Short mmCIF file of C-alpha atoms in Angstrom, two decimals:
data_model
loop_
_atom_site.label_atom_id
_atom_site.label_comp_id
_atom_site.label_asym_id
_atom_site.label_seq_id
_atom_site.Cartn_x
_atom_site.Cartn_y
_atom_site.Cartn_z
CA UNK K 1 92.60 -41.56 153.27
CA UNK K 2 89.89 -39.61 152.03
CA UNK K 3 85.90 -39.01 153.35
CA UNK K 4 84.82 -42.40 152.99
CA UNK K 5 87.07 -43.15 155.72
CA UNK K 6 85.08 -40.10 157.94
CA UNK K 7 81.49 -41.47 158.92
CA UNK K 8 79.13 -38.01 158.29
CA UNK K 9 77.09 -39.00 160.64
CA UNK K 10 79.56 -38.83 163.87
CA UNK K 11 81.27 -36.26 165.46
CA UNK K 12 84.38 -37.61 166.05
CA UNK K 13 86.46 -38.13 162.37
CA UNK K 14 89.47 -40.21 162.13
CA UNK K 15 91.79 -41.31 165.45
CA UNK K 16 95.05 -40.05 163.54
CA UNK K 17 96.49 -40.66 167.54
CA UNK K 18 95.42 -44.02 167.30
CA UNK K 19 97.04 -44.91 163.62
CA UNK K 20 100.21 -43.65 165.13
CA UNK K 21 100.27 -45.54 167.83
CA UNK K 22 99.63 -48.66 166.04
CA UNK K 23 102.70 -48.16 164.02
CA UNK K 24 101.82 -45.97 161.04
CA UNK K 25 104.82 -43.22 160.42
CA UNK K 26 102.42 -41.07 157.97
CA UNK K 27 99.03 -40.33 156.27
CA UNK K 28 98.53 -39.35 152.79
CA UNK K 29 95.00 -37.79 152.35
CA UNK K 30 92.93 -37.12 149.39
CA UNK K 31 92.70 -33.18 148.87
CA UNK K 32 90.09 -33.19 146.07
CA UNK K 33 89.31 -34.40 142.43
CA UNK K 34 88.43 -32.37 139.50
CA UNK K 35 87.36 -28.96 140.41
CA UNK K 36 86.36 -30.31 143.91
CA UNK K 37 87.75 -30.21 147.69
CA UNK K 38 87.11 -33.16 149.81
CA UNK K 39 84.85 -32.39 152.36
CA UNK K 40 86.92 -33.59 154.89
CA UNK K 41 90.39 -32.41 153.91
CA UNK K 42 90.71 -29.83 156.32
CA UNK K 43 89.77 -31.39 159.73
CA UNK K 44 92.09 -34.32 158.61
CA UNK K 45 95.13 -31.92 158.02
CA UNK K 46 94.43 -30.51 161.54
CA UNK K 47 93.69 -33.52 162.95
CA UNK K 48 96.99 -35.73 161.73
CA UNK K 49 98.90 -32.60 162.75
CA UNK K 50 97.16 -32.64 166.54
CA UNK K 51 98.82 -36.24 166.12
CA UNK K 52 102.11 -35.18 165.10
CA UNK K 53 101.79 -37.58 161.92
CA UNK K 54 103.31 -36.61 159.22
CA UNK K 55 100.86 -35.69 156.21
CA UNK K 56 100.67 -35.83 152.58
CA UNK K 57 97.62 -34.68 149.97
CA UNK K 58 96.75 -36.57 146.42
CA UNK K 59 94.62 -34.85 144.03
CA UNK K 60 92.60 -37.31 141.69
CA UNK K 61 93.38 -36.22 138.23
CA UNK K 62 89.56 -36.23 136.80
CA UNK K 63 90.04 -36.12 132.78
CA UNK K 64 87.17 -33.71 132.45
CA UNK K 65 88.62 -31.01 134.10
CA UNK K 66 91.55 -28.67 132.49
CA UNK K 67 94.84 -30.24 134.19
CA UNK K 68 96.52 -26.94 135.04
CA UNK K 69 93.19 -25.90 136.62
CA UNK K 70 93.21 -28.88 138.50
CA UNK K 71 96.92 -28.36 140.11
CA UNK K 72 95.93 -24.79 141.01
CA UNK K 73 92.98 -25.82 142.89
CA UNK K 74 95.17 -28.79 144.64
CA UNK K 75 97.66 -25.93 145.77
CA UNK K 76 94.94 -23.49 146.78
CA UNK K 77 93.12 -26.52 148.97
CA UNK K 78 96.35 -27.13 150.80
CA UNK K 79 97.32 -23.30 151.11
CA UNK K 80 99.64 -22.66 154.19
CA UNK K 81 99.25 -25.87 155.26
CA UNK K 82 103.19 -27.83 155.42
CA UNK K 83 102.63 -30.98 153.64
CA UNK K 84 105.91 -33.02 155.28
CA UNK K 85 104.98 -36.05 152.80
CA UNK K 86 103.93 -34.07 149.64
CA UNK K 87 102.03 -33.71 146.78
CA UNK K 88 100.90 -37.05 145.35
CA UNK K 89 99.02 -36.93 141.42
CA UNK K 90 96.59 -39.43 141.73
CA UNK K 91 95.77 -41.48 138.34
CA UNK K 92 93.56 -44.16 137.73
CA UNK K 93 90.46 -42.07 136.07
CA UNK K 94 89.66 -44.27 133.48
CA UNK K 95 86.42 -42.03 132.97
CA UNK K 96 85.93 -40.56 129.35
CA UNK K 97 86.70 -36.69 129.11
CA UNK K 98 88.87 -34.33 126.99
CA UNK K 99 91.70 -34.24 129.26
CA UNK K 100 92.66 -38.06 129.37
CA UNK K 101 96.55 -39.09 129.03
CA UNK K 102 100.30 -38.06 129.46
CA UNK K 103 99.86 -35.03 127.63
CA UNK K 104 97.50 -33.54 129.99
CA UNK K 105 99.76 -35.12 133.34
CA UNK K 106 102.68 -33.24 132.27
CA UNK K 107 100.47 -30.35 132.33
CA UNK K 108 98.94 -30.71 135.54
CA UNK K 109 102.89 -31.56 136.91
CA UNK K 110 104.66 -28.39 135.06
CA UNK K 111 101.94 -26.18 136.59
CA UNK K 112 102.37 -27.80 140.12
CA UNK K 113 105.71 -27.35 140.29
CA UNK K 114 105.52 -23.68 139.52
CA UNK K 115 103.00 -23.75 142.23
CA UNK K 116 104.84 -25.60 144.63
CA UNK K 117 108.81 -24.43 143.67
CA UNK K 118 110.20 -26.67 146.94
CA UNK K 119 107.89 -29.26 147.88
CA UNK K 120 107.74 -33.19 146.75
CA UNK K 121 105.83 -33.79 144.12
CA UNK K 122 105.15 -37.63 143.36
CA UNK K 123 102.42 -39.64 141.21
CA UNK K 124 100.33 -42.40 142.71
CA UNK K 125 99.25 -45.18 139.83
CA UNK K 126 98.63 -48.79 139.23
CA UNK K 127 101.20 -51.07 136.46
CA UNK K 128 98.38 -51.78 134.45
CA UNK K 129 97.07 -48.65 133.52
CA UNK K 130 99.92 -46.26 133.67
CA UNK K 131 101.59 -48.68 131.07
CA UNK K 132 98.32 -48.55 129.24
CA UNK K 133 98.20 -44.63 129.13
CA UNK K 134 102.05 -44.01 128.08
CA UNK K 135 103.91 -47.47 126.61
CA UNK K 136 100.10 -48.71 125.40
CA UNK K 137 99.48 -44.58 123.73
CA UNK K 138 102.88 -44.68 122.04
CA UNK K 139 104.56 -42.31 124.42
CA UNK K 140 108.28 -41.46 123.45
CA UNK K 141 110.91 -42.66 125.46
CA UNK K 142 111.54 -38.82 126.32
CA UNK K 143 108.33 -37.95 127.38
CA UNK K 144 108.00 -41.64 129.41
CA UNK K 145 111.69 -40.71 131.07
CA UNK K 146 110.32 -37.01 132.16
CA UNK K 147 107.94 -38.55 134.51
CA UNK K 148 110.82 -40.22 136.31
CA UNK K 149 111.86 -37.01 138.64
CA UNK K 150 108.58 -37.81 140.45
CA UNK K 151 108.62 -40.78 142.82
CA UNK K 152 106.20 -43.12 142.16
CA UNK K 153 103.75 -44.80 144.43
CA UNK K 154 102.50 -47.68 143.51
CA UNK K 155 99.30 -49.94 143.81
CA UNK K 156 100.02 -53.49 143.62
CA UNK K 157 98.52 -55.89 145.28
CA UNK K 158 101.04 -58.85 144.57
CA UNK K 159 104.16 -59.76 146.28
CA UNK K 160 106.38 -57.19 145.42
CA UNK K 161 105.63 -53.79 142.79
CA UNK K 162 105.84 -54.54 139.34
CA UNK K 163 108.95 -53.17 137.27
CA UNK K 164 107.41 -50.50 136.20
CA UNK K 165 109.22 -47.65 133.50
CA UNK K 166 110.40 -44.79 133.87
CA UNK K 167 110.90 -45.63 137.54
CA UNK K 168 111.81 -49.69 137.29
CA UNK K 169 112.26 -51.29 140.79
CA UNK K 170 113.03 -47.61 142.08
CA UNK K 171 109.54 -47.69 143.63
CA UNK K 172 109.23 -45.58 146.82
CA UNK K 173 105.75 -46.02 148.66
CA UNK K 174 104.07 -49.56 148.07
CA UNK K 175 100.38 -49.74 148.22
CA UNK K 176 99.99 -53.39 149.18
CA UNK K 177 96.63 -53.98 150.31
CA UNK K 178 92.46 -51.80 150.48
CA UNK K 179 91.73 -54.27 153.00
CA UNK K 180 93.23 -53.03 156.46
CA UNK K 181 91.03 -52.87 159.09
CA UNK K 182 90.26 -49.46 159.19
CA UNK K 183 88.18 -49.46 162.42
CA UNK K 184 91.48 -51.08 164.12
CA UNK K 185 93.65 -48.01 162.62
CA UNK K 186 91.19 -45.16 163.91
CA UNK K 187 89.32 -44.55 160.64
CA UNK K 188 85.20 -45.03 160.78
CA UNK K 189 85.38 -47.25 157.63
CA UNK K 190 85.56 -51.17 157.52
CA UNK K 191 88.54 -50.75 155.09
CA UNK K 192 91.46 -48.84 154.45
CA UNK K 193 94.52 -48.59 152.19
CA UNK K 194 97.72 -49.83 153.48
CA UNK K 195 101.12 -49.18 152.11
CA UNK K 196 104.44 -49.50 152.72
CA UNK K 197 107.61 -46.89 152.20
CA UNK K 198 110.93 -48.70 150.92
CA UNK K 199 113.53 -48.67 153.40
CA UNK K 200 114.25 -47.90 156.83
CA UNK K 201 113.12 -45.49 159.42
CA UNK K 202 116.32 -43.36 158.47
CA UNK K 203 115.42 -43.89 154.87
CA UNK K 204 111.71 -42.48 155.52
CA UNK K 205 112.86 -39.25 157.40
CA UNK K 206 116.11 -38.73 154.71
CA UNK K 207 113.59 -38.93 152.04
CA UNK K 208 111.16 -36.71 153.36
CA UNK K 209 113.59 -34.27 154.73
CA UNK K 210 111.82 -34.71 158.57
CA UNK K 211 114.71 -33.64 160.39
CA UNK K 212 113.83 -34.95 164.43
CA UNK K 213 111.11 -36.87 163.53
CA UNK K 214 111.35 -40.75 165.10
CA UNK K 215 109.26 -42.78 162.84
CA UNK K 216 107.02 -45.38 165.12
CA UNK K 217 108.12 -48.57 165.64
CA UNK K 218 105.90 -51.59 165.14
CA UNK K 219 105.70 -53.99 168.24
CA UNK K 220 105.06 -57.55 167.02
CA UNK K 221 101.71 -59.03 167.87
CA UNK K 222 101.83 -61.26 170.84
CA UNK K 223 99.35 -63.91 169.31
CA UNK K 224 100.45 -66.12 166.69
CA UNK K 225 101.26 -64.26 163.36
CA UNK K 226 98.71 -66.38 160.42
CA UNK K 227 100.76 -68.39 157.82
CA UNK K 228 103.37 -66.37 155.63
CA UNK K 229 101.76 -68.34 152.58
CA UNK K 230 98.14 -66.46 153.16
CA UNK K 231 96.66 -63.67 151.73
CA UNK K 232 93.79 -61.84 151.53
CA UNK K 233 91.73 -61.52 148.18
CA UNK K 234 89.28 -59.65 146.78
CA UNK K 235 86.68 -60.32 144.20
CA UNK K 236 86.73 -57.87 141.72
CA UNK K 237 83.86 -59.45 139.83
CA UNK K 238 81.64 -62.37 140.02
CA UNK K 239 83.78 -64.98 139.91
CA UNK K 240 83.35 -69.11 139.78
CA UNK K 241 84.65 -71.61 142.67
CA UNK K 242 85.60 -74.81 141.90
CA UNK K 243 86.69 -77.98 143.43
CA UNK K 244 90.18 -77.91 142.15
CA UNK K 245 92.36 -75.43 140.29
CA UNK K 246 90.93 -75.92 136.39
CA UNK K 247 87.99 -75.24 134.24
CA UNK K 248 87.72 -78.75 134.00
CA UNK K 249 84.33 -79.08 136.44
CA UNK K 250 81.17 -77.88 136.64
CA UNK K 251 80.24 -75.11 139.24
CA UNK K 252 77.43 -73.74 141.14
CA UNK K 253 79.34 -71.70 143.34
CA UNK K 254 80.63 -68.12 142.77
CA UNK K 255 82.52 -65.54 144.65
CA UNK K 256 80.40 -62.48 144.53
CA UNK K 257 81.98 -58.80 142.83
CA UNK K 258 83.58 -57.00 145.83
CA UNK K 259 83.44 -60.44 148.44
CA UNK K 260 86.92 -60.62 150.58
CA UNK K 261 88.17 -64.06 150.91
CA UNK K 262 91.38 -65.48 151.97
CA UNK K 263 93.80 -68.17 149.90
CA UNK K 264 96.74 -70.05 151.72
CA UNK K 265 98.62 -70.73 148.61
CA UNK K 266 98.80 -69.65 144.89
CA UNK K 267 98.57 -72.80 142.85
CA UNK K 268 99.24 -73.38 139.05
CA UNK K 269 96.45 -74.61 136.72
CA UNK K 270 96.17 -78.66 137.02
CA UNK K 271 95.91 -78.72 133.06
CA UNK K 272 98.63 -76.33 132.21
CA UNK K 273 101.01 -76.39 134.80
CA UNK K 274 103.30 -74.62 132.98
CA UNK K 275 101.34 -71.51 131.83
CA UNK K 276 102.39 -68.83 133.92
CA UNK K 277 98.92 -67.04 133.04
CA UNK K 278 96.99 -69.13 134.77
CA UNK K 279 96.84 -68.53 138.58
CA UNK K 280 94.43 -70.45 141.33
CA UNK K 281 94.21 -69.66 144.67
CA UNK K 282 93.12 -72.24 147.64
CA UNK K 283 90.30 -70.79 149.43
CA UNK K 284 90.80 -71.25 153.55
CA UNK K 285 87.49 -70.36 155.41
CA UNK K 286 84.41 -69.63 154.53
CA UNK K 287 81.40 -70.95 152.85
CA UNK K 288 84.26 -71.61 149.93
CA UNK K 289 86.89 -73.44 152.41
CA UNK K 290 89.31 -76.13 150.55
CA UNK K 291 87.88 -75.08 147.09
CA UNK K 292 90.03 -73.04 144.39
CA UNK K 293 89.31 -69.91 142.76
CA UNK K 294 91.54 -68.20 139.38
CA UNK K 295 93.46 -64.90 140.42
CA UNK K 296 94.71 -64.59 136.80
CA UNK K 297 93.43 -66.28 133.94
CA UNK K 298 93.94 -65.55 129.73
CA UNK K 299 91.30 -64.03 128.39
CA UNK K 300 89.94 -61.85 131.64
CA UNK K 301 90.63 -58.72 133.08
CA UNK K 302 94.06 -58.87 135.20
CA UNK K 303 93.89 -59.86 138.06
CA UNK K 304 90.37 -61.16 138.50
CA UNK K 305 90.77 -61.04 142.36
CA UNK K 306 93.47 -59.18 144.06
CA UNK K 307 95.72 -61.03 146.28
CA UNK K 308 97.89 -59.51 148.97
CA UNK K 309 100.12 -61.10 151.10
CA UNK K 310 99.92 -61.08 154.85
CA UNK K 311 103.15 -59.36 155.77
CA UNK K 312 104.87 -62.05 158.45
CA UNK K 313 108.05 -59.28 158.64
CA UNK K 314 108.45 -55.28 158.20
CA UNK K 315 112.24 -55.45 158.15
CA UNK K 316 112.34 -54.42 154.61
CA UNK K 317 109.85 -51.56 154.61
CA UNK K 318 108.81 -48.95 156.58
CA UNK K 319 104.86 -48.44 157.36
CA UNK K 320 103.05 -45.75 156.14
#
């Protein structure tokens, strides 16, 4: 949650209220990056509190900017304010500057913590690049296993978070998805970030130490739920459509950078069945319906679309 979720241009900012009431048991909103506040992290820390929705702030970790300058500004934007979800590191700047790596996010952490003595302190991250930044840089398995006293929230738009190290499964907030409909969750953008916590409602308030707090409880839709076998993708560059899942065939059709489609199934390559690399999904709908598209494919940038599964139960993990 950050200001591109907050339309300038109307009064009325982000229906916290609303979010609840649809389920959500938290928001985590972006405080700043670099030397900079967001321009709407203030109104949203009222406004989620007006709610009574538990809050959180992330700070993205800009590499141009000193890391211990960075965590003082994060803990002077929040001030007084009681974040009941914490303090969430933010990295995914893959942005040249003379602060880069795990050097420079112990830094920003150490100086945090003597910042913020008693309050959560977590890192949000994606598989691919935190292993590129610390197992890819040659970090030492001392320095990897420091990071480990911070829970770990990750992004990972697959079926499940990948086994990431220090942490492993131990995983506690799941980013699953960018594609919620924010309008439908009381934020002025068409999308919006969706996540889940593992474990149950007790598990969410033990965790965060929330005391009273009753975590809401989704009410299944009444309509019926789509197929547990679809997802919804994303294009994360031009990408080719074809009639059937190999590079065998021509193509004239592509999937644009950014375009949101949906696959009902995740299909092996029909040349290499057996190469676990190779990932199609069936297109359902659209100009593209009953056609095939890769997800994953050797020699491109992984994955080439993002695929996220329609949840068909939340019995396992707790909305946040």
């Amino acid at each position: 949650m950050s200001h591109w979720q907050d339309d300038p241009d109307t009064p009325a900012g982000v229906n916290f209220s609303l979010m609840k009431s649809l389920g959500c048991s938290g928001v985590v909103m972006k405080a700043g990056e670099g030397l900079a506040a967001d321009r709407t992290i203030q109104r949203n820390l009222l406004a989620s509190m007006s709610a009574e929705l538990p809050r959180g702030a992330y700070w993205y970790y800009n590499n141009k900017y000193n890391p211990k300058r960075q965590a003082e500004f994060f803990s002077s934007i929040i001030g007084e304010a009681s974040l009941e979800l914490g303090f969430w590191l933010d990295l995914e700047d893959r942005v040249g500057g003379g602060f880069m790596g795990w050097k420079n996010w112990y830094n920003f952490l150490v100086r945090l913590k003597e910042l913020r003595p008693t309050s959560l302190i977590g890192i949000y991250t994606g598989h691919y690049y935190w292993v590129e930044f610390t197992q890819g840089s040659g970090i030492p398995k001392t320095s990897l296993d420091y990071f480990k006293q911070f829970p770990v929230w990750l992004a990972s738009y697959s079926n499940e978070p990948f086994f990431t190290l220090p942490w492993g499964s131990d995983w506690k907030i799941w980013q699953f998805t960018d594609l919620l409909d924010g309008k439908k969750y009381g934020a002025e953008s068409i999308e919006l970030d969706g996540n889940y916590f593992k474990g149950t409602p007790e598990d969410f308030k033990q965790f965060f130490k929330l005391g009273n707090y009753i975590p809401p409880i989704i009410v299944p839709p009444a309509e019926t739920p789509m197929a547990a076998a679809t997802y919804n993708c994303k294009a994360l560059y031009k990408v080719k459509v074809r009639p059937d899942p190999s590079t065998a065939n021509a193509t004239e059709e592509w999937l644009l950078a950014n375009e949101l489609f949906q696959i009902s199934e995740i299909v092996p390559d029909r040349l290499d069945p057996t190469n676990p690399l190779k990932k199609w999904g069936h297109i359902v709908g659209g100009a593209h319906d009953n056609k095939y598209t890769a997800l994953e494919y050797p020699g491109n940038s992984v994955p080439i679309s993002t695929y996220t599964p329609i949840p068909q139960s939340l019995t396992q993990h707790q909305p946040l």
